CSV table of C-alpha atoms in Angstrom, one decimal:
chain,number,residue,atom,x,y,z
P,1,MET,CA,42.1,-6.5,-21.0
P,2,ALA,CA,44.9,-5.2,-23.3
P,3,GLN,CA,44.2,-2.1,-25.4
P,4,ASP,CA,46.6,-3.4,-28.1
P,5,ASP,CA,44.4,-6.4,-28.9
P,6,PRO,CA,42.0,-5.3,-31.7
P,7,GLN,CA,39.5,-8.0,-30.7
P,8,GLU,CA,39.2,-6.5,-27.2
P,9,GLU,CA,39.0,-2.9,-28.2
P,10,ILE,CA,36.4,-0.9,-26.3
P,11,ILE,CA,34.2,1.4,-28.3
P,12,GLU,CA,33.2,4.5,-26.4
P,13,GLY,CA,29.6,4.2,-25.0
P,14,GLU,CA,29.7,0.4,-25.4
P,15,GLU,CA,28.3,-1.4,-22.4
P,16,ILE,CA,30.5,-4.1,-21.0
P,17,GLU,CA,29.0,-7.0,-19.1
P,18,VAL,CA,31.1,-7.9,-16.1
P,19,PRO,CA,30.3,-11.4,-14.8
P,20,VAL,CA,29.0,-11.3,-11.3
P,21,THR,CA,30.6,-13.8,-9.0
P,22,GLY,CA,28.8,-15.6,-6.2
P,23,VAL,CA,30.7,-13.5,-3.7
P,24,ASP,CA,29.5,-10.3,-5.4
P,25,GLN,CA,25.9,-11.5,-5.4
P,26,ALA,CA,26.1,-12.5,-1.8
P,27,SER,CA,27.6,-9.2,-0.8
P,28,ALA,CA,24.9,-7.3,-2.8
P,29,LEU,CA,22.2,-9.4,-1.2
P,30,LEU,CA,23.5,-8.8,2.3
P,31,SER,CA,23.7,-5.0,1.6
P,32,LEU,CA,20.2,-5.1,0.3
P,33,GLU,CA,19.0,-7.0,3.3
P,34,GLU,CA,20.7,-4.5,5.6
P,35,LEU,CA,19.1,-1.6,3.8
P,36,ILE,CA,15.7,-3.3,4.2
P,37,LYS,CA,16.2,-3.9,7.9
P,38,ASN,CA,17.4,-0.2,8.4
P,39,HIS,CA,14.2,1.0,6.7
P,40,ILE,CA,12.0,-1.3,8.8
P,41,GLU,CA,13.6,0.1,12.0
P,42,ALA,CA,13.2,3.7,10.7
P,43,ILE,CA,9.5,3.1,9.9
P,44,ASP,CA,8.9,1.5,13.3
P,45,LYS,CA,10.5,4.5,15.0
P,46,LEU,CA,8.4,6.9,13.0
P,47,LYS,CA,5.3,5.0,13.9
P,48,ILE,CA,6.1,5.4,17.5
P,49,GLU,CA,6.8,9.1,17.1
P,50,VAL,CA,3.6,9.7,15.1
P,51,LYS,CA,1.6,7.9,17.8
P,52,GLN,CA,3.2,10.1,20.5
P,53,GLN,CA,2.6,13.3,18.6
P,54,ARG,CA,-1.0,12.3,17.8
P,55,GLU,CA,-1.7,11.7,21.5
P,56,MET,CA,-0.3,15.1,22.3
P,57,LEU,CA,-2.4,16.7,19.6
P,58,GLU,CA,-5.6,14.9,21.0
P,59,ASP,CA,-4.7,16.0,24.5
P,60,SER,CA,-4.5,19.6,23.3
P,61,PHE,CA,-8.1,19.4,22.1
P,62,ASN,CA,-9.4,17.4,25.0
P,63,SER,CA,-8.0,19.8,27.6
P,64,ASN,CA,-10.2,22.6,26.1
P,65,PRO,CA,-13.6,22.8,27.9
P,66,THR,CA,-15.4,24.3,24.9
P,67,TYR,CA,-14.1,21.6,22.6
P,68,ARG,CA,-15.2,18.9,25.2
P,69,GLU,CA,-18.7,20.4,25.4
P,70,HIS,CA,-19.1,20.4,21.7
P,71,GLU,CA,-17.7,16.8,21.5
P,72,GLU,CA,-20.4,15.7,24.0
P,73,LYS,CA,-23.1,17.3,21.9
P,74,VAL,CA,-21.8,15.6,18.8
P,75,LYS,CA,-21.9,12.2,20.6
P,76,GLU,CA,-25.6,12.7,21.5
P,77,VAL,CA,-26.5,13.7,18.0
P,78,MET,CA,-24.6,10.6,16.6
P,79,LYS,CA,-26.5,8.3,19.0
P,80,GLY,CA,-29.8,9.6,17.6
P,81,LYS,CA,-28.6,9.3,14.0
P,82,ASN,CA,-27.4,5.7,14.6
P,83,SER,CA,-30.6,4.8,16.2
P,84,VAL,CA,-32.6,6.0,13.2
P,85,ARG,CA,-30.1,4.4,10.9
P,86,GLN,CA,-30.6,1.0,12.6
P,87,GLU,CA,-34.4,1.3,12.3
P,88,ILE,CA,-34.2,2.1,8.6
P,89,SER,CA,-31.8,-0.8,8.0
P,90,LYS,CA,-34.4,-3.2,9.4
P,91,GLN,CA,-36.7,-2.5,6.5
P,92,PRO,CA,-36.6,-5.4,4.0
P,93,ALA,CA,-35.9,-3.3,1.0
P,94,VAL,CA,-33.0,-1.5,2.7
P,95,ALA,CA,-31.6,-4.8,4.1
P,96,ALA,CA,-31.7,-6.2,0.6
P,97,LEU,CA,-29.9,-3.2,-0.8
P,98,ASN,CA,-27.3,-3.4,1.9
P,99,GLN,CA,-26.7,-7.1,1.1
P,100,LYS,CA,-26.4,-6.3,-2.6
P,101,VAL,CA,-23.7,-3.6,-1.9
P,102,LYS,CA,-21.8,-6.1,0.3
P,103,ASP,CA,-22.0,-8.8,-2.5
P,104,LEU,CA,-20.8,-6.3,-5.1
P,105,ARG,CA,-17.9,-5.2,-3.0
P,106,PHE,CA,-16.9,-8.9,-2.4
P,107,ASP,CA,-17.1,-9.6,-6.2
P,108,MET,CA,-15.0,-6.5,-6.9
P,109,ASN,CA,-12.3,-7.5,-4.4
P,110,GLU,CA,-12.2,-11.0,-5.9
P,111,LYS,CA,-11.9,-9.7,-9.4
P,112,SER,CA,-9.2,-7.3,-8.3
P,113,LYS,CA,-7.2,-10.2,-6.8
P,114,THR,CA,-7.6,-12.2,-10.0
P,115,LEU,CA,-6.6,-9.2,-12.1
P,116,SER,CA,-3.4,-8.8,-9.9
P,117,ASP,CA,-2.5,-12.4,-10.6
P,118,LEU,CA,-3.2,-12.0,-14.3
P,119,LEU,CA,-1.1,-8.8,-14.5
P,120,GLN,CA,1.8,-10.6,-12.8
P,121,ASP,CA,1.6,-13.4,-15.4
P,122,TYR,CA,1.4,-10.7,-18.2
P,123,ILE,CA,4.5,-9.0,-16.9
P,124,GLU,CA,6.4,-12.3,-16.7
P,125,GLN,CA,5.4,-13.4,-20.2
P,126,THR,CA,5.8,-10.1,-22.0
P,127,GLY,CA,8.1,-7.9,-19.9
P,128,ALA,CA,5.7,-5.0,-20.5
P,129,THR,CA,4.8,-2.6,-17.7
P,130,SER,CA,1.7,-1.2,-19.3
P,131,ILE,CA,-1.4,-2.4,-21.1
P,132,GLU,CA,-3.9,-0.7,-23.4
P,133,THR,CA,-7.6,-1.0,-22.6
P,134,ARG,CA,-10.2,-1.6,-25.2
P,135,ASP,CA,-11.1,2.0,-25.2
P,136,GLY,CA,-7.5,3.1,-26.0
P,137,LYS,CA,-6.4,4.1,-22.5
P,138,VAL,CA,-2.9,3.0,-21.6
P,139,LEU,CA,-2.6,1.9,-18.0
P,140,GLU,CA,0.7,1.4,-16.2
P,141,ILE,CA,1.1,-1.8,-14.3
P,142,VAL,CA,2.4,-1.0,-10.8
P,143,ARG,CA,3.7,-3.7,-8.4
P,144,THR,CA,3.6,-3.1,-4.7
P,145,SER,CA,5.2,-5.1,-1.9
P,146,LYS,CA,4.8,-4.8,1.8
P,147,LEU,CA,5.8,-6.6,5.0
P,148,VAL,CA,3.3,-8.2,7.3
P,149,ARG,CA,4.2,-9.4,10.7
P,150,ARG,CA,3.6,-13.1,11.2
P,151,PRO,CA,1.3,-14.1,14.0
């Protein structure tokens, strides 16, 4: 680009679009993929370390006789509580309430999944990252991604 050419004069603060070649895109994609793989490995290492440290922490408690004694008492109390809970759950009215709660949670999860899909469409169509509710609250649309190991 020649500075003498008035048609190619660059004004300070002006953004210049540099065309991205296929090689640049491929290089950027490989770099991104490498960063992702590095983070996956780092997270896996941290998970192992957390597990080891948690086991050491639990061993610290379990090696204490007073703690173990109280833990046994808690187990006995919990057995009694669970037994009573099961008896109460057998009552028809309580069983109906329990089923109603399960149904409501299922409906809520289904509506949440549908809302997620609708928000994705909204972002694609409008480019907006927030939406205003009927009562005037502005809610930010947040996207999350995660990796799941294939079976």
